[in-house]
Short mmCIF file of C-alpha atoms in Angstrom, two decimals:
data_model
loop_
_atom_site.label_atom_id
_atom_site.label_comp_id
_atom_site.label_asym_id
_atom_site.label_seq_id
_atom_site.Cartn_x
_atom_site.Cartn_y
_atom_site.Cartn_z
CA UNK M 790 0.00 0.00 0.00
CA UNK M 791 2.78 2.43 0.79
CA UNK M 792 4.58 1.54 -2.17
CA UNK M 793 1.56 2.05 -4.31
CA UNK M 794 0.65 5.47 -3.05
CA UNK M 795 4.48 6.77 -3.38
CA UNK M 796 4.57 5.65 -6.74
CA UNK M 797 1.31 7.36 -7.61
CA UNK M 798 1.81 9.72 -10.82
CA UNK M 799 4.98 8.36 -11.10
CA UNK M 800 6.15 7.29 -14.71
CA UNK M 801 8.98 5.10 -14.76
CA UNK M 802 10.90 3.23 -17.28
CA UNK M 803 13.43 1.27 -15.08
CA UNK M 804 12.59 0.75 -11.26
CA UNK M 805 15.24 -0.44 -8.48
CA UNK M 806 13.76 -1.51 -5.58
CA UNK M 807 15.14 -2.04 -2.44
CA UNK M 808 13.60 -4.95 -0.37
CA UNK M 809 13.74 -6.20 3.11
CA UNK M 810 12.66 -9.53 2.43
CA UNK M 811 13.11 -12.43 0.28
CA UNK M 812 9.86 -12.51 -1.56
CA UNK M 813 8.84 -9.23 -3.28
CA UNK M 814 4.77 -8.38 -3.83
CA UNK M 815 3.51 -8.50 -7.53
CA UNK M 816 4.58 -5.80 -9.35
CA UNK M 817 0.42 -5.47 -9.93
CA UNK M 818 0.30 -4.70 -6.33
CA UNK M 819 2.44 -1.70 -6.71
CA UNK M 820 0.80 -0.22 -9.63
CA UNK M 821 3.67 -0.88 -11.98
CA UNK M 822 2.77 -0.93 -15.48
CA UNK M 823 4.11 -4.87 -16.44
CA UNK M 824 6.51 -3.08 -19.32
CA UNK M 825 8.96 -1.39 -16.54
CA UNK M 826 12.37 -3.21 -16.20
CA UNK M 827 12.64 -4.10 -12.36
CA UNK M 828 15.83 -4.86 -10.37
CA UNK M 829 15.23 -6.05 -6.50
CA UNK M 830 18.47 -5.04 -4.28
CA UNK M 831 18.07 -7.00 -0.60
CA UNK M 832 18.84 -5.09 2.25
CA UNK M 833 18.65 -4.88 5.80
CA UNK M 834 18.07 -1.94 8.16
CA UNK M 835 21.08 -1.86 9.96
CA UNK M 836 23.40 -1.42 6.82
CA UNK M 837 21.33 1.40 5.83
CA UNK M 838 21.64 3.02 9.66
CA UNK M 839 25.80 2.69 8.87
CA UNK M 840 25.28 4.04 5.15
CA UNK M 841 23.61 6.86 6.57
CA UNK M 842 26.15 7.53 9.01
CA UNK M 843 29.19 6.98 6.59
CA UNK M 844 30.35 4.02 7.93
CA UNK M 845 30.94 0.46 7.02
CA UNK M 846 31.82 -1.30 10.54
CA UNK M 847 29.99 -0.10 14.17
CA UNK M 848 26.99 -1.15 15.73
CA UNK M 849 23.26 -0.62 14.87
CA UNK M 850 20.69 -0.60 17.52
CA UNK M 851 17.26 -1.05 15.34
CA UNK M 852 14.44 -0.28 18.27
CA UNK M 853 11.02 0.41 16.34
CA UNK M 854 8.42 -1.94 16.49
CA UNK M 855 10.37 -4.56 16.82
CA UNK M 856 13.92 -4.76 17.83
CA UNK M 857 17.58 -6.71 17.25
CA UNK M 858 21.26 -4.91 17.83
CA UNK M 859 23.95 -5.62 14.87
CA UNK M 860 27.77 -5.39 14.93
CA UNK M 861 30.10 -5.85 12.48
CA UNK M 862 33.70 -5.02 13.00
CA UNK M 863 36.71 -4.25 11.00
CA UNK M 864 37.84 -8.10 10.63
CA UNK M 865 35.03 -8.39 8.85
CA UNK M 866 33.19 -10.48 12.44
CA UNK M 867 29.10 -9.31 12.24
CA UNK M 868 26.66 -10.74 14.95
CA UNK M 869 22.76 -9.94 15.10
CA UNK M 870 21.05 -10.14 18.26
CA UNK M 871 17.47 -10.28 19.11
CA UNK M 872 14.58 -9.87 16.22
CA UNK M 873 13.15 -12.66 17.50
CA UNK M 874 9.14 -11.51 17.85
CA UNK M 875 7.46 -10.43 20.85
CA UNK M 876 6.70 -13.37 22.20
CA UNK M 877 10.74 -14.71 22.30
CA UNK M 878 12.87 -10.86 22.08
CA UNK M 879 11.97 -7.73 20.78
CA UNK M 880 13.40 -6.35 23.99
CA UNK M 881 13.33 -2.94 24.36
CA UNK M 882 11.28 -1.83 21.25
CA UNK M 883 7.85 -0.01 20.57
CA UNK M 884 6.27 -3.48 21.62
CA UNK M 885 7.55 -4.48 24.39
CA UNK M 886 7.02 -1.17 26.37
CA UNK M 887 3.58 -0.45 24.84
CA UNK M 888 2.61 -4.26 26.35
CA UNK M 889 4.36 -3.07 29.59
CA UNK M 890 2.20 0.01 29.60
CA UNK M 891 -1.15 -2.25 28.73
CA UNK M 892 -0.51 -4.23 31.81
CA UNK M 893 0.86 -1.34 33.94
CA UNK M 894 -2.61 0.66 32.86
CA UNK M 895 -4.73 -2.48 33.67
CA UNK M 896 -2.97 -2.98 37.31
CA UNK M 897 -3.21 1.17 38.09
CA UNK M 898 -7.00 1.05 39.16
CA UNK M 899 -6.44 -1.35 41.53
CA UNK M 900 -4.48 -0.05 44.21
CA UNK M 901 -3.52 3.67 44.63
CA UNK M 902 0.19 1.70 44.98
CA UNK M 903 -0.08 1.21 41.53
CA UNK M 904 -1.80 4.34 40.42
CA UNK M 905 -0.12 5.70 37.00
CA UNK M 906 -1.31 8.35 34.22
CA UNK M 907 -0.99 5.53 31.88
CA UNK M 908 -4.89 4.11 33.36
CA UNK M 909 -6.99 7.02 31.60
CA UNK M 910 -3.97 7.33 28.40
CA UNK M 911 -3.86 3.70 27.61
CA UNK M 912 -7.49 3.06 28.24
CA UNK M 913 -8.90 5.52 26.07
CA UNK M 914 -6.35 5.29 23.35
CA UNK M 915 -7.05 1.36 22.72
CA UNK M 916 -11.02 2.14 23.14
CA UNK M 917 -10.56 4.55 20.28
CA UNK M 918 -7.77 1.93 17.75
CA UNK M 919 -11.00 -0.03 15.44
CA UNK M 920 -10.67 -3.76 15.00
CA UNK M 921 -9.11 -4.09 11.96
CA UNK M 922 -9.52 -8.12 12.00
CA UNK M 923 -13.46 -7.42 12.52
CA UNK M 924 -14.60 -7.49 9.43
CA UNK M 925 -17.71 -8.86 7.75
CA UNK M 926 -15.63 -9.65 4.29
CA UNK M 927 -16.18 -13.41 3.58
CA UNK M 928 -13.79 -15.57 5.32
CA UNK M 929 -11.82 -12.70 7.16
CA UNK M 930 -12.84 -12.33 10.50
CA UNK M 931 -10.76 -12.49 12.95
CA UNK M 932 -11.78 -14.83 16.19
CA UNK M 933 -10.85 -13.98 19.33
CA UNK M 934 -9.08 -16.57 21.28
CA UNK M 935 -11.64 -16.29 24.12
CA UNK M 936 -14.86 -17.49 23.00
CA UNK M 937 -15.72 -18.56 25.87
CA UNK M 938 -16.01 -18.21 29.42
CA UNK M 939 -13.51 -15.22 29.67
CA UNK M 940 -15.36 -13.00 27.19
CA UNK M 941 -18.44 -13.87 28.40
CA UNK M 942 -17.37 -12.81 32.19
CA UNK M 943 -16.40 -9.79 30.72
CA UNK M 944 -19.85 -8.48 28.68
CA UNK M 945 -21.26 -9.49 31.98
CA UNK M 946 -21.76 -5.39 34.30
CA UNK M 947 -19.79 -5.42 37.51
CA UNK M 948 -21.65 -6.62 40.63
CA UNK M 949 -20.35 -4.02 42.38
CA UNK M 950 -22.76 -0.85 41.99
CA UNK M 951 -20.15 1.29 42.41
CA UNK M 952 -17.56 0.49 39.42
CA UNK M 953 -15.72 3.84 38.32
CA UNK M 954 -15.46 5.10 34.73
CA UNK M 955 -12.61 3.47 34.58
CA UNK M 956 -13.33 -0.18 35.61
CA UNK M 957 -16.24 -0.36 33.45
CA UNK M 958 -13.72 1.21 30.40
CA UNK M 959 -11.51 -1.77 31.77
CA UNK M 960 -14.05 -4.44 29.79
CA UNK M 961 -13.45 -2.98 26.08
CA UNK M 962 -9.49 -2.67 26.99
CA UNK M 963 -9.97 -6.67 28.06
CA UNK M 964 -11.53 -7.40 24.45
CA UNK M 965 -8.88 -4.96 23.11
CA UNK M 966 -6.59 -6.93 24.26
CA UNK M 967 -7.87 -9.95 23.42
CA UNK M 968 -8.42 -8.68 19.92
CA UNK M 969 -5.79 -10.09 16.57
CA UNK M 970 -4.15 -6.74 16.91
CA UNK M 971 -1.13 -6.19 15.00
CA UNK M 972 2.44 -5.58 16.72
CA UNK M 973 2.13 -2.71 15.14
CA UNK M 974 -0.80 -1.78 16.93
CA UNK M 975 0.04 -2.29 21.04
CA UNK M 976 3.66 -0.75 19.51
CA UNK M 977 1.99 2.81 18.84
CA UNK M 978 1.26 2.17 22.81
CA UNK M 979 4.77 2.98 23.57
CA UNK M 980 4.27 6.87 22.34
CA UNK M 981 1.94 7.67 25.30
CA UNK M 982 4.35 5.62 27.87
CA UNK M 983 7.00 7.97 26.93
CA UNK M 984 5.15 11.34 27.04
CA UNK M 985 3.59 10.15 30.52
CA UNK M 986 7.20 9.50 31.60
CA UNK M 987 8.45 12.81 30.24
CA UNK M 988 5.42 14.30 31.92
CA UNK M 989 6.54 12.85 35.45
CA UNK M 990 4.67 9.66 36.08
CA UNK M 991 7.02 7.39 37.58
CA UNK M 992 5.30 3.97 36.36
CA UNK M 993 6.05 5.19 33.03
CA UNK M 994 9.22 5.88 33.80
CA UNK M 995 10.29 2.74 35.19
CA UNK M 996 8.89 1.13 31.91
CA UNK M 997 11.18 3.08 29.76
CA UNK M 998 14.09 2.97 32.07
CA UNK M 999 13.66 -1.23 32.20
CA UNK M 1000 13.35 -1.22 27.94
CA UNK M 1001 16.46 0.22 27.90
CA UNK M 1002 18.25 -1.77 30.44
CA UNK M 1003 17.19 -4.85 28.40
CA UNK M 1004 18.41 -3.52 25.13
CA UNK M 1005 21.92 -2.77 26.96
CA UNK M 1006 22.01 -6.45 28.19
CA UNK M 1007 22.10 -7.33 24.57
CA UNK M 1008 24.30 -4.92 23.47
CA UNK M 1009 26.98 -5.97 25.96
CA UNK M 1010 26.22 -9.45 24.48
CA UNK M 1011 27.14 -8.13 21.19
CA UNK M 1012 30.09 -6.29 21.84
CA UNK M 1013 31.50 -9.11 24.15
CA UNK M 1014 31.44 -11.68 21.30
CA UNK M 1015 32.78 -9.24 19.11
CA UNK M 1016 35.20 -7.16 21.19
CA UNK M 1017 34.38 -4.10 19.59
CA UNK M 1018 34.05 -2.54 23.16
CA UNK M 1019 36.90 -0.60 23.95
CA UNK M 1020 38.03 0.38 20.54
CA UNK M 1021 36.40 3.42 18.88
CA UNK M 1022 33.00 2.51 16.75
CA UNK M 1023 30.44 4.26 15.94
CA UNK M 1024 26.73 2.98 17.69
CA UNK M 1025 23.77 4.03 16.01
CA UNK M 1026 20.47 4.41 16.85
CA UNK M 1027 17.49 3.96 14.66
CA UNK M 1028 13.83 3.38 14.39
CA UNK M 1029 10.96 4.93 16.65
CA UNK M 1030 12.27 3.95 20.21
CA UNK M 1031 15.65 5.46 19.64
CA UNK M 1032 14.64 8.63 17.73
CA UNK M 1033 11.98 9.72 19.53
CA UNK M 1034 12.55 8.63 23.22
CA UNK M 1035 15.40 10.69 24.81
CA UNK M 1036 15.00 9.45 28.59
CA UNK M 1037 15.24 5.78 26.90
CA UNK M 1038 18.12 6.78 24.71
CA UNK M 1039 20.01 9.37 27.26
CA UNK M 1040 19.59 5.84 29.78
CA UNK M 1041 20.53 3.30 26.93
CA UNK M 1042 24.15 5.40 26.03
CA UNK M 1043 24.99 5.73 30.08
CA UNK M 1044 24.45 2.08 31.01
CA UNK M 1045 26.54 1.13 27.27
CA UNK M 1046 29.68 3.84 28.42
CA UNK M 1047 30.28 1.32 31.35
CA UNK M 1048 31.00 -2.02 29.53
CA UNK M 1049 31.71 0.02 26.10
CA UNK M 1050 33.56 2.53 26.68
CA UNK M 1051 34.26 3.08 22.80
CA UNK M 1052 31.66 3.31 21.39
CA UNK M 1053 30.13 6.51 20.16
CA UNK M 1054 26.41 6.79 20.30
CA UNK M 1055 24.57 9.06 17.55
CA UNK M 1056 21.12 8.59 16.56
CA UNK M 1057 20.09 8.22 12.96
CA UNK M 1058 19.91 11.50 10.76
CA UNK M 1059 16.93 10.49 8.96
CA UNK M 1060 14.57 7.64 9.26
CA UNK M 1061 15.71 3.94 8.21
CA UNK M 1062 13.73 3.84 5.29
CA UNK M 1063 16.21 7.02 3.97
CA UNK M 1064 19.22 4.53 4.33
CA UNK M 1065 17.61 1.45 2.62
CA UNK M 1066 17.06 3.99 -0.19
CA UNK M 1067 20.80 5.36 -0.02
CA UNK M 1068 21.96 2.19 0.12
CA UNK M 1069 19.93 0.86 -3.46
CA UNK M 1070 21.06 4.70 -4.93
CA UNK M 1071 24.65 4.17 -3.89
CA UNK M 1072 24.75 0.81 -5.73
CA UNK M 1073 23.73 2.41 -9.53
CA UNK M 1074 26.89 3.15 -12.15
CA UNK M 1075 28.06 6.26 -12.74
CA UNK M 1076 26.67 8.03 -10.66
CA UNK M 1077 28.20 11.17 -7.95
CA UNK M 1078 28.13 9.23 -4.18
CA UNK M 1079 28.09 12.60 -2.70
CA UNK M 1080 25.55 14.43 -5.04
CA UNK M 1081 23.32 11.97 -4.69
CA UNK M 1082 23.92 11.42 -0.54
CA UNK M 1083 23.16 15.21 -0.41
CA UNK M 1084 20.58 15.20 -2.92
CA UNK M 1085 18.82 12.36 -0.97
CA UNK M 1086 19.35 14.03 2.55
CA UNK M 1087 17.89 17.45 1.62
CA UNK M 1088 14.81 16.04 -0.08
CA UNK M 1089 13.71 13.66 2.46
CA UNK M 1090 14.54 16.60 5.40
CA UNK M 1091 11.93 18.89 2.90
CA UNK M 1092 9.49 16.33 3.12
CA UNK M 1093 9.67 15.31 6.80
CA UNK M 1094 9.02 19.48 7.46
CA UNK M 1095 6.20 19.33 4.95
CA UNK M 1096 4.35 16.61 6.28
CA UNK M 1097 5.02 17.54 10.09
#
């Protein structure tokens, strides 16, 4: 879909596209008329990070929706960690502190112990996110894996006549959760954890403060098996997490100084879909490598002001 809409208007003779998988849609799917030449360049998004950076050998934390760490160092040596899925890894992305803030929301009315800003934030946002999977298209609706006692507790009212706003909101956030939703969608959770933590709360806090304690674990994994830790890389930061959270990032860089000491932490200077194109414009003949790096850097900084 995003594909087809940037490529909207568009008239193209020859088409290089960069993918991030092995298997690339139909070229139908894109809106490509069936007479343009096509070349598919595989990539990753931590090689663009280092493109965009000017470098060839660091590390590359990838925190976004999901999440892995990459090394590779100047023997050549490269390690991944982590992009395992939220169920096995994805520690320290969009995921895995939007599901903290789902449970941390859900436990808050309990007990003023556990009271946190996240209750009303988190509880409203996933009463507003449709069900995507709830559809009446033939064939295509999505069950819910509790058919049956557990959502039928939860349709049931509250025997307790005096149920606040927010434990009666606490059924739909129940089905929410309950719900096909993809990672994508308990990931866009992770914005409001952050601006409650900037904000004060201290639940939210602690939820950003642990994300990034687990993505340093893995980090000092990394750079242990590669022993890239006291000589001087670069360690770059990309995706959502990393470019958007500072209190995750500002904690991330002070628990990596300790074990790491050479490592120099920068965030990405444009989004990771900039390097994957960098890296497919880099690889065309005859061309100017630092015409087109600038040419490539000033039109998607235009674009991100345009559209912000």
């Amino acid at each position: 879909k995003a594909a087809k809409e940037a490529l909207e208007g568009v008239s193209a003779d020859e088409l290089h596209v960069v993918n991030l998988h092995q298997v690339i849609s139909p070229i139908q799917d894109m809106g490509i008329p069936q007479s343009c030449r096509i070349s598919v360049f595989l990539a990753q998004e931590h090689t663009g990070a280092l493109a965009l950076v000017g470098e060839e050998y660091g590390l590359v934390i990838v925190a976004g929706t999901g999440s892995h760490v990459f090394g590779r160092n100047r023997e050549g040596r490269r390690m991944r960690i982590d992009g395992l899925g939220p169920v096995l890894g994805d520690v320290g992305s969009g995921y895995h502190i939007g599901y903290l803030g789902l449970r941390a929301a859900a436990r808050g009315i309990w007990h003023t112990r556990h009271a946190t800003s996240l209750t009303g934030k988190i509880f409203d946002a996933c009463c507003k996110i449709p069900d995507e999977g709830n559809t009446t298209a033939a064939g295509t609706a999505a069950k819910e894996p509790a058919s049956g006692t557990i959502s039928k507790s939860i349709d049931k009212p509250f025997p307790e006549c005096n149920a606040t706003p927010l434990e009666i909101q606490l059924r739909e956030v129940v089905k929410f959760s309950l719900r096909n939703n993809d990672r994508s969608v308990i990931a866009s959770l992770a914005g409001i954890v952050d601006a409650e933590a900037g904000a004060g709360d201290a639940v939210a806090t602690n939820i950003i403060l642990y994300a990034a304690s687990q993505m340093a674990e893995n980090i000092r994994d990394l750079t242990d098996n590669l022993q890239i830790g006291g000589d001087r890389y670069v360690m770059v930061g990309t995706g959502s997490v990393s470019m958007k959270s500072d209190l995750y990032w500002e904690h991330l860089c002070k628990l990596v100084k300790v074990f790491a000491p050479g490592l120099e932490p920068m965030r990405s200077p444009l989004p990771p879909v900039a390097g994957l194109g960098l890296l497919g414009l880099l690889r065309l003949e005859g061309i100017d490598r630092f015409k087109v790096r600038s040419a490539l850097f000033n039109s998607v900084r235009e674009y991100l002001l345009r559209i912000n």
